[in-house]
Amino acid sequence: MFKKKQAAAAATLENVLNQPVVQGRSPWRDARIRFMRNKAAVVSLVILVLITLACVFGPMLLPHTYDSTDWDAISLAPTLQNWHWFGTDDLGRDLLVRTLIGGRISLMVGALATIAAVIIGVIWGATAGFMGGKIDNLMMRMVDMMYAVPYLLIAILMVTLLGREFYLVVLTITILSWMDMSRVVRGQTLSIRSKEYIEAAHAIGVSTPTIIRRHIVPNLLGIVVIYTTVTVPGVILTESVLSFLGLGVQEPMTSWGVLIGDGTKTMESQPWMMLFPAALLSLTLYCTNYIGDGLRDALDPKDR
Amino acid sequence: MWSYTLRRVLVTIPTVWAVTTVCYLLLHITPGGPFDGERKVSAAVLANLQAKYHLDMPLWQQYLYYMKSLLQGDLGASFRYADWSVNELVAHALPVSLTIGGSSLIISLVLGVVLGIVAALRQNSPIDYLVMLISNMGSAFPSFIIGPVLVLVFSILLKWLPSGGWDDFAVSYMVLPVALLTFINVSTIGRVMRGSLIEIMNSNFIRTARAKGLPMRTIVFRHALKPALMPVVTLLAPLAISSITSAVVTESIFSLPGLGKLIVNGAANRDYTLVLGLVVLVTFMTVLFNLLVDLAYALLDPKIRY
């Protein structure tokens, strides 16, 4: 009798184990499927990856360097000969290589300053949200104060004072771009903290670090990803504005903003100098905007 | 309402103070003085210069001195333009920036709201596509690309307007800068107005008004417009502020003698007092705009009561 029951149980177990495994769909997989359905966002992502790859590897493959002068080709219009596809500037430097090198700087500033701003913003916002009370109040008043600051003027002031090294430009932009993220993360943390499932986890005795790891961080992640993509174009734009005004990285190093600024000065006779970097910068901004929209639609839990 | 106003005003004071102090300390802690230029000056001249700008006093005395004159509305003397005080420089530059920024803000408010209303009421019409196109372009093409393109088309190719410069408030010199700022502002105002009116038109009280058989004109102007304008009011403060800060870019594209040009020149010349003075001034204006818009919002929105 007992043996029979055991055998039946074993058979059931075997049956269950032999069933094809049903894959649970995680929220992240759902989000990926939704993102992939968004044509504009996918195309933007592909273009952005292509631009990035061209900026990273292009200069290594091309025969010119960003600071070498070609005396036979000064202020050359775009041509297919000798790889001067984007033409040359008035010092005979190849603009294709300079545009790609400039893109390296612009994208790198964008990436580094965004990462730094996201880290600061998340830590600041999460701390304020968790602590609550007076500490929260104080930390958020400081954010309010930062908002009242005319950021472009402060950026100009800081770049004037500290210098125009690459890492100082990144630092300056970081300091002025983390506040949005901290506000959003604080709000989200506050709302998650008061949810019933957190209370339930507390009630069944789950430890605080586990609650943070299992429940709070995953729920914060979506909004952090969305606001990161929103931060990127703003950061790239700030760097370009500083460079355009002649307050970014210095010659012979270059960035898209520097190239556009130089190009506007000779726009009448050599419009191509401005055209290509401007087109690449606009394309990058357009793509990051679309990717941001796509991610927001994919990750917004309200949409489900 | 009065206690709210008072509280808001009191909050602004520490903000302006903190920004001023941090910038002041930044200026004085970082190495490299304003007189470390290429041209070496003799020790005696340097001492005189330092005495003139109170650089020979200990830092805390200098700071107190600066704050005291700031309270009296004096932004100090310029390091570079030896005979000019920062106040005089600002007095020359501010009217230029205010004229450009103010007129473009007014034009873009009217244009943006009208375009937004038409786009919202006639979705998928040519005007709707125009609004979406402008707002898409505004987010992808920064002002320092649109500006030079305007110059290329209207002053170099068509030769209709001067490519830059300033001639004592002559209108022809103002058209391109105002057009550039207006384009950028309309891209935001139009999109927000369109979105908020579409949302309002789908709400229950508008359905009731329609069910009563009110004519479309009455529904839009009497019922829908006021709540739909609220998001635009919130936009006013950031737009007014960005009119000042984007003046930095516009004024260097069109070489206008305004605040933006002044601060870029000041930064390039390491003219500390000038840059600090301008940052303090613009921060003050920013805080003031935010305050005014918050108060206006509290007055306009019946849901908010303090």
Coordinates of C-alpha atoms in Angstrom, one line a residue:
Chain A
M1 CA 0.0 0.0 0.0
F2 CA 2.7 2.4 1.1
K3 CA 5.0 1.3 -1.7
K4 CA 2.2 1.7 -4.2
K5 CA 1.7 5.3 -3.1
Q6 CA 5.4 6.0 -3.2
A7 CA 5.6 4.6 -6.7
A8 CA 2.7 6.7 -7.8
A9 CA 4.4 9.8 -6.3
A10 CA 7.6 8.9 -8.1
A11 CA 5.8 8.5 -11.4
T12 CA 4.1 11.9 -10.9
L13 CA 7.4 13.5 -10.1
E14 CA 8.9 11.9 -13.2
N15 CA 6.1 13.2 -15.3
V16 CA 6.6 16.7 -14.0
L17 CA 10.3 16.6 -14.6
N18 CA 9.8 15.3 -18.1
Q19 CA 7.5 18.2 -18.9
P20 CA 9.1 20.9 -21.1
V21 CA 10.3 23.6 -18.8
V22 CA 7.9 26.6 -18.8
Q23 CA 10.0 29.7 -19.0
G24 CA 8.6 32.5 -16.7
R25 CA 8.9 35.8 -18.4
S26 CA 10.7 38.3 -16.2
P27 CA 9.7 42.0 -16.4
W28 CA 13.0 42.7 -18.1
R29 CA 12.3 40.2 -20.8
D30 CA 8.9 41.7 -21.3
A31 CA 10.5 45.1 -21.5
R32 CA 13.0 43.8 -24.1
I33 CA 10.3 42.4 -26.3
R34 CA 8.4 45.7 -26.1
F35 CA 11.5 47.7 -26.9
M36 CA 12.3 45.5 -29.9
R37 CA 8.8 46.1 -31.3
N38 CA 9.5 49.8 -31.3
K39 CA 11.0 50.3 -34.8
A40 CA 12.2 53.9 -34.3
A41 CA 14.0 53.0 -31.1
V42 CA 15.7 49.9 -32.6
V43 CA 16.8 51.9 -35.7
S44 CA 18.2 54.6 -33.4
L45 CA 20.1 52.1 -31.4
V46 CA 21.7 50.6 -34.5
I47 CA 22.7 54.1 -35.8
L48 CA 24.1 55.1 -32.4
V49 CA 26.1 51.8 -32.2
L50 CA 27.4 52.5 -35.7
I51 CA 28.4 56.0 -34.9
T52 CA 30.2 54.9 -31.8
L53 CA 32.1 52.1 -33.6
A54 CA 33.1 54.5 -36.3
C55 CA 34.4 57.0 -33.7
V56 CA 36.3 54.4 -31.8
F57 CA 37.8 52.4 -34.6
G58 CA 37.7 54.8 -37.6
P59 CA 40.7 56.9 -36.7
M60 CA 42.8 53.8 -36.4
L61 CA 41.9 52.6 -39.9
L62 CA 42.3 55.9 -41.8
P63 CA 45.6 57.0 -43.2
H64 CA 45.5 60.5 -41.6
T65 CA 45.8 61.6 -38.0
Y66 CA 43.8 64.3 -36.3
D67 CA 46.7 66.7 -36.0
S68 CA 48.8 66.1 -39.1
T69 CA 48.9 68.7 -41.9
D70 CA 48.5 67.8 -45.5
W71 CA 50.2 70.7 -47.3
D72 CA 48.8 69.6 -50.7
A73 CA 45.2 69.7 -49.4
I74 CA 44.4 73.0 -47.6
S75 CA 40.7 73.9 -47.3
L76 CA 39.8 71.1 -49.6
A77 CA 36.2 70.5 -50.3
P78 CA 34.9 67.0 -49.7
T79 CA 36.3 64.5 -52.2
L80 CA 36.7 60.8 -52.6
Q81 CA 40.4 61.1 -53.3
N82 CA 43.0 60.3 -50.6
W83 CA 40.3 59.6 -48.0
H84 CA 39.5 63.3 -47.6
W85 CA 35.8 62.4 -47.6
F86 CA 34.7 65.3 -45.4
G87 CA 37.3 67.7 -46.9
T88 CA 40.1 69.4 -44.9
D89 CA 40.3 72.6 -42.8
D90 CA 42.5 75.7 -43.3
L91 CA 45.5 73.9 -41.7
G92 CA 45.1 71.0 -44.1
R93 CA 44.0 68.6 -41.4
D94 CA 41.6 65.8 -42.5
L95 CA 38.1 66.6 -41.3
L96 CA 36.9 63.0 -41.5
V97 CA 39.4 61.9 -38.9
R98 CA 38.9 65.1 -36.9
T99 CA 35.1 64.6 -36.8
L100 CA 35.6 61.0 -35.7
I101 CA 38.1 62.0 -33.0
G102 CA 35.8 64.8 -31.9
G103 CA 33.0 62.3 -31.7
R104 CA 35.2 60.2 -29.4
I105 CA 35.6 63.1 -27.1
S106 CA 31.9 64.1 -27.2
L107 CA 30.6 60.6 -26.7
M108 CA 33.2 59.9 -24.0
V109 CA 32.3 63.0 -22.1
G110 CA 28.7 62.0 -22.5
A111 CA 29.2 58.5 -21.2
L112 CA 31.5 59.4 -18.3
A113 CA 29.6 62.4 -17.1
T114 CA 26.3 60.5 -17.3
I115 CA 27.7 57.5 -15.4
A116 CA 29.1 59.8 -12.7
A117 CA 25.9 61.8 -12.5
V118 CA 23.8 58.7 -12.3
I119 CA 25.9 57.2 -9.5
I120 CA 25.7 60.5 -7.5
G121 CA 22.0 61.0 -8.2
V122 CA 21.0 57.5 -7.2
I123 CA 23.0 57.4 -4.0
W124 CA 21.8 60.9 -3.0
G125 CA 18.1 60.2 -3.9
A126 CA 18.0 56.7 -2.4
T127 CA 19.6 57.9 0.8
A128 CA 17.2 60.9 1.1
G129 CA 14.3 58.6 0.4
F130 CA 15.3 55.9 2.9
M131 CA 16.3 58.3 5.7
G132 CA 13.3 60.5 5.4
G133 CA 12.6 63.2 8.0
K134 CA 15.1 66.0 8.6
I135 CA 17.9 64.4 6.6
D136 CA 15.6 64.0 3.6
N137 CA 14.4 67.6 3.9
L138 CA 18.0 69.0 4.1
M139 CA 19.2 66.9 1.2
M140 CA 16.3 67.9 -1.0
R141 CA 16.7 71.6 -0.1
M142 CA 20.3 71.4 -1.4
V143 CA 19.0 69.9 -4.6
D144 CA 16.5 72.8 -4.9
M145 CA 19.3 75.2 -4.4
M146 CA 21.3 73.5 -7.2
Y147 CA 18.3 73.9 -9.5
A148 CA 18.2 77.7 -8.9
V149 CA 21.7 78.0 -10.2
P150 CA 22.0 79.1 -13.8
Y151 CA 23.9 76.0 -14.9
L152 CA 25.5 77.2 -18.1
L153 CA 27.0 80.2 -16.3
I154 CA 28.3 78.1 -13.5
A155 CA 29.8 75.7 -16.0
I156 CA 31.6 78.6 -17.7
L157 CA 32.8 79.9 -14.3
M158 CA 34.1 76.4 -13.3
V159 CA 35.8 75.8 -16.7
T160 CA 37.4 79.2 -16.5
L161 CA 38.7 78.6 -13.0
L162 CA 39.7 74.9 -13.1
G163 CA 41.0 74.7 -16.6
R164 CA 40.0 73.0 -19.8
E165 CA 41.4 69.5 -19.2
F166 CA 39.2 66.7 -20.4
Y167 CA 38.5 65.3 -16.9
L168 CA 37.7 68.8 -15.6
V169 CA 35.0 69.3 -18.3
V170 CA 33.6 65.9 -17.3
L171 CA 33.6 66.9 -13.6
T172 CA 32.0 70.2 -14.3
I173 CA 29.1 68.7 -16.3
T174 CA 28.7 65.9 -13.7
I175 CA 28.2 68.4 -10.9
L176 CA 25.5 70.1 -12.8
S177 CA 23.6 67.1 -14.1
W178 CA 22.8 64.8 -11.2
M179 CA 19.8 66.6 -9.6
D180 CA 17.0 65.2 -11.9
M181 CA 18.1 61.7 -11.2
S182 CA 18.2 62.2 -7.4
R183 CA 14.7 63.7 -7.3
V184 CA 13.2 60.9 -9.4
V185 CA 15.0 58.2 -7.3
R186 CA 14.0 59.8 -4.0
G187 CA 10.3 59.9 -5.1
Q188 CA 10.4 56.3 -6.3
T189 CA 12.2 55.1 -3.1
L190 CA 9.6 56.8 -1.0
S191 CA 6.7 55.2 -2.9
I192 CA 8.3 51.7 -2.9
R193 CA 9.1 51.9 0.9
S194 CA 5.4 52.4 1.7
K195 CA 4.2 49.5 -0.5
E196 CA 2.4 46.5 1.1
Y197 CA 4.8 43.9 -0.3
I198 CA 7.7 45.6 1.6
E199 CA 5.6 45.5 4.8
A200 CA 4.8 41.9 4.1
A201 CA 8.5 41.1 3.6
H202 CA 9.2 42.8 6.9
A203 CA 6.4 40.9 8.6
I204 CA 7.7 37.4 7.6
G205 CA 11.2 38.4 8.9
V206 CA 13.2 39.2 5.8
S207 CA 16.3 41.1 6.7
T208 CA 16.7 44.7 5.5
P209 CA 19.7 44.1 3.2
T210 CA 17.7 41.3 1.4
I211 CA 14.6 43.6 1.1
I212 CA 16.8 46.2 -0.5
R213 CA 18.4 43.7 -2.8
R214 CA 15.3 41.7 -3.8
H215 CA 12.6 44.3 -3.8
I216 CA 13.8 47.9 -3.8
V217 CA 16.8 47.9 -6.2
P218 CA 14.9 46.0 -9.0
N219 CA 12.0 48.3 -8.7
L220 CA 14.3 51.4 -8.9
L221 CA 16.3 50.0 -11.8
G222 CA 13.6 50.7 -14.5
I223 CA 13.3 54.4 -13.7
V224 CA 17.1 54.7 -13.3
V225 CA 17.6 53.3 -16.8
I226 CA 14.9 55.6 -18.3
Y227 CA 16.4 58.8 -16.7
T228 CA 19.9 57.7 -17.7
T229 CA 18.9 57.8 -21.3
V230 CA 17.3 61.2 -20.7
T231 CA 20.5 62.5 -19.1
V232 CA 22.8 61.5 -22.0
P233 CA 21.6 64.0 -24.7
G234 CA 21.6 66.8 -22.2
V235 CA 25.2 66.0 -21.1
I236 CA 26.4 65.8 -24.7
L237 CA 24.7 69.1 -25.5
T238 CA 26.3 70.9 -22.5
E239 CA 29.7 69.7 -23.6
S240 CA 29.1 70.9 -27.2
V241 CA 27.9 74.3 -26.0
L242 CA 31.0 74.7 -23.8
S243 CA 33.2 73.6 -26.7
F244 CA 31.3 75.8 -29.2
L245 CA 32.0 78.8 -27.0
G246 CA 35.7 77.9 -27.0
L247 CA 35.6 76.7 -23.3
G248 CA 35.9 73.0 -23.9
V249 CA 38.8 70.7 -24.8
Q250 CA 41.8 72.6 -26.3
E251 CA 43.5 72.4 -29.7
P252 CA 44.7 70.3 -31.4
M253 CA 42.3 68.0 -29.6
T254 CA 38.8 68.6 -30.7
S255 CA 35.1 67.7 -30.2
W256 CA 31.9 68.1 -32.2
G257 CA 31.2 71.5 -30.5
V258 CA 34.7 72.8 -31.3
L259 CA 34.4 71.7 -34.9
I260 CA 31.0 73.3 -35.3
G261 CA 32.3 76.5 -33.7
D262 CA 35.3 76.6 -36.0
G263 CA 33.0 75.8 -39.0
T264 CA 30.7 78.7 -38.3
K265 CA 33.6 81.1 -38.6
T266 CA 34.3 79.9 -42.2
M267 CA 30.7 79.0 -43.1
E268 CA 30.5 81.4 -46.0
S269 CA 33.4 79.8 -48.0
Q270 CA 33.7 76.3 -46.5
P271 CA 30.2 75.2 -45.3
W272 CA 31.3 71.5 -45.2
M273 CA 33.5 72.3 -42.2
M274 CA 30.4 72.8 -40.1
L275 CA 28.0 70.5 -42.0
F276 CA 29.4 67.1 -41.1
P277 CA 30.0 67.5 -37.3
A278 CA 26.6 69.3 -37.0
A279 CA 24.9 66.4 -38.8
L280 CA 26.6 63.8 -36.7
L281 CA 25.8 65.6 -33.4
S282 CA 22.1 66.1 -34.4
L283 CA 21.9 62.5 -35.5
T284 CA 23.3 61.4 -32.1
L285 CA 20.9 63.6 -30.2
Y286 CA 18.0 62.4 -32.2
C287 CA 18.9 58.8 -31.7
T288 CA 19.4 59.1 -27.9
N289 CA 16.0 60.9 -27.7
Y290 CA 14.2 58.0 -29.5
I291 CA 16.0 55.4 -27.5
G292 CA 14.9 57.2 -24.3
D293 CA 11.3 57.3 -25.5
G294 CA 11.5 53.6 -26.5
L295 CA 12.9 52.6 -23.1
R296 CA 10.3 54.7 -21.3
D297 CA 7.5 52.9 -23.2
A298 CA 9.1 49.5 -22.6
L299 CA 9.8 49.9 -18.9
D300 CA 6.8 52.0 -17.7
P301 CA 4.9 49.5 -15.5
K302 CA 1.7 51.6 -15.8
D303 CA 1.5 50.6 -19.5
R304 CA 1.0 46.9 -18.8
Chain B
M1 CA -1.4 83.2 0.7
W2 CA 0.6 85.8 2.5
S3 CA 2.4 83.4 4.8
Y4 CA 3.2 81.2 1.7
T5 CA 4.6 84.3 -0.1
L6 CA 6.7 85.2 2.9
R7 CA 8.0 81.7 3.3
R8 CA 8.9 81.5 -0.4
V9 CA 10.7 84.9 -0.2
L10 CA 12.6 83.8 2.9
V11 CA 13.8 80.5 1.2
T12 CA 15.3 82.5 -1.7
I13 CA 17.7 84.4 0.5
P14 CA 19.9 81.4 1.6
T15 CA 19.9 80.2 -2.0
V16 CA 21.4 83.4 -3.4
W17 CA 23.8 83.6 -0.4
A18 CA 25.0 80.0 -0.9
V19 CA 25.6 80.3 -4.6
T20 CA 27.5 83.6 -4.1
T21 CA 29.6 82.2 -1.3
V22 CA 30.5 79.0 -3.1
C23 CA 31.4 80.9 -6.3
Y24 CA 33.4 83.5 -4.3
L25 CA 35.4 80.8 -2.5
L26 CA 36.0 78.9 -5.7
L27 CA 37.4 82.0 -7.3
H28 CA 39.7 82.8 -4.5
I29 CA 40.9 79.3 -3.7
T30 CA 41.9 78.2 -7.1
P31 CA 45.5 79.0 -8.1
G32 CA 46.3 81.6 -10.7
G33 CA 45.4 85.3 -10.1
P34 CA 43.9 87.7 -12.5
F35 CA 47.3 89.4 -13.0
D36 CA 49.3 86.3 -13.9
G37 CA 48.9 87.0 -17.6
E38 CA 51.6 86.9 -20.3
R39 CA 52.6 90.5 -19.5
K40 CA 54.6 90.5 -16.3
V41 CA 54.0 93.5 -14.0
S42 CA 56.5 94.9 -11.6
A43 CA 56.2 94.2 -7.8
A44 CA 55.2 97.8 -7.0
V45 CA 52.5 97.9 -9.7
L46 CA 51.2 94.5 -8.6
A47 CA 51.0 95.7 -5.0
N48 CA 49.1 98.8 -6.1
L49 CA 46.7 96.7 -8.2
Q50 CA 46.2 94.3 -5.3
A51 CA 45.5 97.2 -3.0
K52 CA 43.0 98.7 -5.5
Y53 CA 41.0 95.4 -5.7
H54 CA 41.5 94.7 -1.9
L55 CA 43.4 91.5 -2.7
D56 CA 46.0 92.3 0.0
M57 CA 43.5 91.8 2.8
P58 CA 42.9 88.4 4.4
L59 CA 40.3 86.3 2.6
W60 CA 37.5 86.7 5.2
Q61 CA 37.9 90.5 5.2
Q62 CA 37.7 90.5 1.4
Y63 CA 34.6 88.3 1.6
L64 CA 32.9 90.5 4.1
Y65 CA 33.8 93.6 2.1
Y66 CA 32.4 91.9 -1.1
M67 CA 29.2 90.8 0.6
K68 CA 28.7 94.3 2.1
S69 CA 29.0 96.1 -1.2
L70 CA 26.8 93.4 -2.8
L71 CA 24.0 94.2 -0.3
Q72 CA 24.3 97.8 -1.5
G73 CA 23.9 96.6 -5.1
D74 CA 27.5 97.1 -6.0
L75 CA 29.1 94.3 -7.9
G76 CA 32.7 95.7 -7.6
A77 CA 35.2 96.8 -10.2
S78 CA 36.1 94.8 -13.3
F79 CA 39.6 93.4 -13.4
R80 CA 40.1 93.7 -17.1
Y81 CA 38.2 96.8 -18.1
A82 CA 40.2 99.0 -15.7
D83 CA 38.0 102.0 -15.7
W84 CA 34.7 100.2 -15.6
S85 CA 32.7 98.9 -12.7
V86 CA 30.8 95.7 -13.2
N87 CA 27.6 97.6 -12.6
E88 CA 28.3 99.9 -15.6
L89 CA 29.2 97.0 -17.8
V90 CA 25.9 95.3 -16.8
A91 CA 23.9 98.5 -17.3
H92 CA 25.1 98.6 -20.9
A93 CA 24.6 94.9 -21.6
L94 CA 21.3 94.1 -19.7
P95 CA 19.0 96.1 -22.0
V96 CA 20.2 94.3 -25.1
S97 CA 19.7 90.8 -23.5
L98 CA 16.3 91.8 -22.0
T99 CA 15.1 93.2 -25.4
I100 CA 16.0 90.1 -27.3
G101 CA 14.9 87.6 -24.6
G102 CA 11.7 89.5 -23.7
S103 CA 10.5 90.0 -27.2
S104 CA 11.2 86.4 -28.2
L105 CA 9.4 85.2 -25.1
I106 CA 6.3 87.2 -25.9
I107 CA 6.2 86.2 -29.5
S108 CA 6.8 82.6 -28.8
L109 CA 4.1 82.5 -26.1
V110 CA 1.5 83.8 -28.5
L111 CA 2.7 81.7 -31.4
G112 CA 3.3 78.5 -29.3
V113 CA -0.1 78.7 -27.6
V114 CA -2.0 79.4 -30.9
L115 CA -0.2 76.7 -32.8
G116 CA -0.7 74.3 -29.9
I117 CA -4.4 74.9 -29.8
V118 CA -4.9 74.5 -33.5
A119 CA -2.7 71.3 -33.5
A120 CA -4.7 69.8 -30.6
L121 CA -8.1 70.6 -32.1
R122 CA -7.1 69.5 -35.6
Q123 CA -5.0 66.4 -35.0
N124 CA -3.2 65.1 -38.0
S125 CA -3.8 68.3 -39.9
P126 CA -0.9 70.2 -41.6
I127 CA -0.6 72.5 -38.6
D128 CA -0.4 69.6 -36.3
Y129 CA 2.5 68.1 -38.4
L130 CA 4.2 71.5 -38.4
V131 CA 4.0 71.7 -34.6
M132 CA 5.4 68.2 -34.2
L133 CA 8.1 68.9 -36.8
I134 CA 9.2 72.1 -35.0
S135 CA 9.3 70.4 -31.6
N136 CA 11.2 67.4 -33.0
M137 CA 13.7 69.7 -34.7
G138 CA 14.0 71.8 -31.5
S139 CA 15.1 68.7 -29.5
A140 CA 17.6 67.4 -32.1
F141 CA 19.2 70.6 -33.5
P142 CA 20.8 72.7 -30.8
S143 CA 20.7 76.5 -31.1
F144 CA 24.3 76.7 -32.2
I145 CA 23.5 74.7 -35.3
I146 CA 20.2 76.4 -36.2
G147 CA 21.6 79.9 -35.6
P148 CA 24.5 79.6 -38.1
V149 CA 22.1 78.0 -40.6
L150 CA 19.8 81.0 -40.3
V151 CA 22.8 83.3 -40.9
L152 CA 23.8 81.2 -43.9
V153 CA 20.3 81.4 -45.5
F154 CA 19.1 84.9 -44.6
S155 CA 22.2 87.0 -44.6
I156 CA 24.8 85.2 -46.8
L157 CA 22.6 83.6 -49.5
L158 CA 19.6 85.9 -49.5
K159 CA 21.3 89.0 -48.1
W160 CA 18.1 90.1 -46.4
L161 CA 19.5 90.7 -42.9
P162 CA 22.8 91.5 -41.3
S163 CA 24.7 88.4 -40.1
G164 CA 25.4 89.8 -36.7
G165 CA 26.3 92.9 -34.7
W166 CA 24.2 95.6 -33.0
D167 CA 23.2 99.0 -34.0
D168 CA 21.5 100.8 -31.1
F169 CA 18.3 98.7 -31.1
A170 CA 17.8 98.7 -34.9
V171 CA 15.2 96.1 -35.6
S172 CA 17.0 94.5 -38.6
Y173 CA 19.8 93.4 -36.2
M174 CA 17.3 91.8 -33.8
V175 CA 15.3 89.7 -36.3
L176 CA 17.6 86.7 -36.6
P177 CA 18.5 86.4 -32.8
V178 CA 14.8 86.8 -31.9
A179 CA 13.8 84.3 -34.6
L180 CA 16.3 81.7 -33.3
L181 CA 15.2 82.0 -29.6
T182 CA 11.5 82.0 -30.7
F183 CA 12.0 78.8 -32.7
I184 CA 13.5 77.1 -29.7
N185 CA 10.8 78.3 -27.3
V186 CA 7.9 77.5 -29.7
S187 CA 9.2 73.9 -30.0
T188 CA 8.6 73.5 -26.2
I189 CA 5.5 75.6 -25.7
G190 CA 3.7 74.2 -28.8
R191 CA 4.3 70.6 -27.7
V192 CA 3.2 71.2 -24.1
M193 CA 0.1 73.2 -25.2
R194 CA -0.9 70.6 -27.7
G195 CA -0.5 67.7 -25.2
S196 CA -2.3 69.4 -22.4
L197 CA -5.3 70.6 -24.5
I198 CA -5.7 67.1 -26.0
E199 CA -5.8 65.7 -22.5
I200 CA -8.4 68.3 -21.3
M201 CA -10.6 67.8 -24.3
N202 CA -10.9 64.2 -23.4
S203 CA -11.9 64.8 -19.8
N204 CA -15.4 64.4 -18.4
F205 CA -16.4 68.1 -17.9
I206 CA -15.7 68.8 -21.6
R207 CA -17.9 65.8 -22.5
T208 CA -20.7 67.3 -20.3
A209 CA -20.3 70.7 -22.1
R210 CA -20.6 68.9 -25.4
A211 CA -23.6 67.0 -24.2
K212 CA -25.3 70.3 -23.2
G213 CA -24.9 71.3 -26.9
L214 CA -22.5 74.2 -26.4
P215 CA -20.8 75.5 -29.5
M216 CA -17.2 74.4 -30.0
R217 CA -16.0 78.0 -29.6
T218 CA -17.5 78.3 -26.1
I219 CA -16.2 74.9 -25.1
V220 CA -12.6 75.6 -26.1
F221 CA -12.4 79.2 -24.9
R222 CA -14.6 79.2 -21.8
H223 CA -14.0 75.7 -20.5
A224 CA -10.9 74.0 -21.9
L225 CA -8.4 76.9 -22.4
K226 CA -7.8 77.9 -18.8
P227 CA -6.9 74.5 -17.3
A228 CA -4.9 73.7 -20.5
L229 CA -2.8 76.8 -20.0
M230 CA -1.6 75.7 -16.5
P231 CA 1.4 73.5 -17.8
V232 CA 2.4 76.5 -20.0
V233 CA 2.5 78.7 -16.9
T234 CA 4.8 76.2 -15.2
L235 CA 7.1 76.3 -18.3
L236 CA 7.4 80.1 -18.0
A237 CA 10.1 80.1 -15.3
P238 CA 12.5 77.7 -17.1
L239 CA 11.9 79.4 -20.4
A240 CA 12.6 82.9 -19.0
I241 CA 15.7 81.6 -17.4
S242 CA 16.9 79.7 -20.5
S243 CA 16.3 83.0 -22.5
I244 CA 19.0 84.5 -20.3
T245 CA 21.4 81.5 -20.4
S246 CA 20.9 80.7 -24.0
A247 CA 21.7 84.3 -24.6
V248 CA 25.3 83.1 -24.0
V249 CA 25.1 81.1 -27.3
T250 CA 22.8 83.4 -29.3
E251 CA 24.9 86.4 -28.5
S252 CA 28.2 84.8 -29.5
I253 CA 26.6 83.6 -32.8
F254 CA 25.3 87.0 -33.7
S255 CA 28.0 89.0 -31.7
L256 CA 25.5 91.0 -29.7
P257 CA 26.8 93.2 -26.9
G258 CA 24.6 91.5 -24.2
L259 CA 25.1 89.7 -20.9
G260 CA 26.0 86.4 -22.6
K261 CA 28.8 88.0 -24.6
L262 CA 30.0 89.8 -21.5
I263 CA 30.3 86.5 -19.5
V264 CA 32.0 84.6 -22.3
N265 CA 34.5 87.5 -22.8
G266 CA 34.9 87.7 -19.0
A267 CA 35.6 83.9 -18.8
A268 CA 38.1 84.1 -21.7
N269 CA 39.9 87.0 -20.0
R270 CA 39.8 85.5 -16.6
D271 CA 38.0 88.6 -15.4
Y272 CA 37.0 87.2 -12.0
T273 CA 34.9 90.0 -10.6
L274 CA 32.9 90.4 -13.8
V275 CA 32.1 86.6 -14.1
L276 CA 31.2 86.4 -10.4
G277 CA 29.1 89.5 -10.6
L278 CA 27.2 88.1 -13.6
V279 CA 26.7 84.7 -12.0
V280 CA 25.3 86.4 -8.8
L281 CA 23.0 88.7 -10.9
V282 CA 21.6 85.8 -13.1
T283 CA 21.1 83.6 -10.0
F284 CA 19.2 86.4 -8.4
M285 CA 17.0 86.8 -11.6
T286 CA 16.5 83.0 -11.7
V287 CA 15.3 82.8 -8.2
L288 CA 13.1 85.8 -8.7
F289 CA 11.5 84.3 -11.9
N290 CA 10.9 81.0 -10.0
L291 CA 9.3 82.9 -7.2
L292 CA 7.0 84.9 -9.4
V293 CA 5.8 81.9 -11.4
D294 CA 5.2 79.9 -8.2
L295 CA 3.1 82.8 -6.9
A296 CA 1.2 83.2 -10.2
Y297 CA 0.5 79.5 -10.2
A298 CA -0.9 79.6 -6.7
L299 CA -3.2 82.5 -7.8
L300 CA -4.3 80.8 -11.1
D301 CA -4.9 77.2 -10.0
P302 CA -8.0 76.9 -7.8
K303 CA -6.8 73.5 -6.7
I304 CA -3.8 75.0 -4.9
R305 CA -4.5 76.9 -1.7
Y306 CA -1.9 77.8 0.9

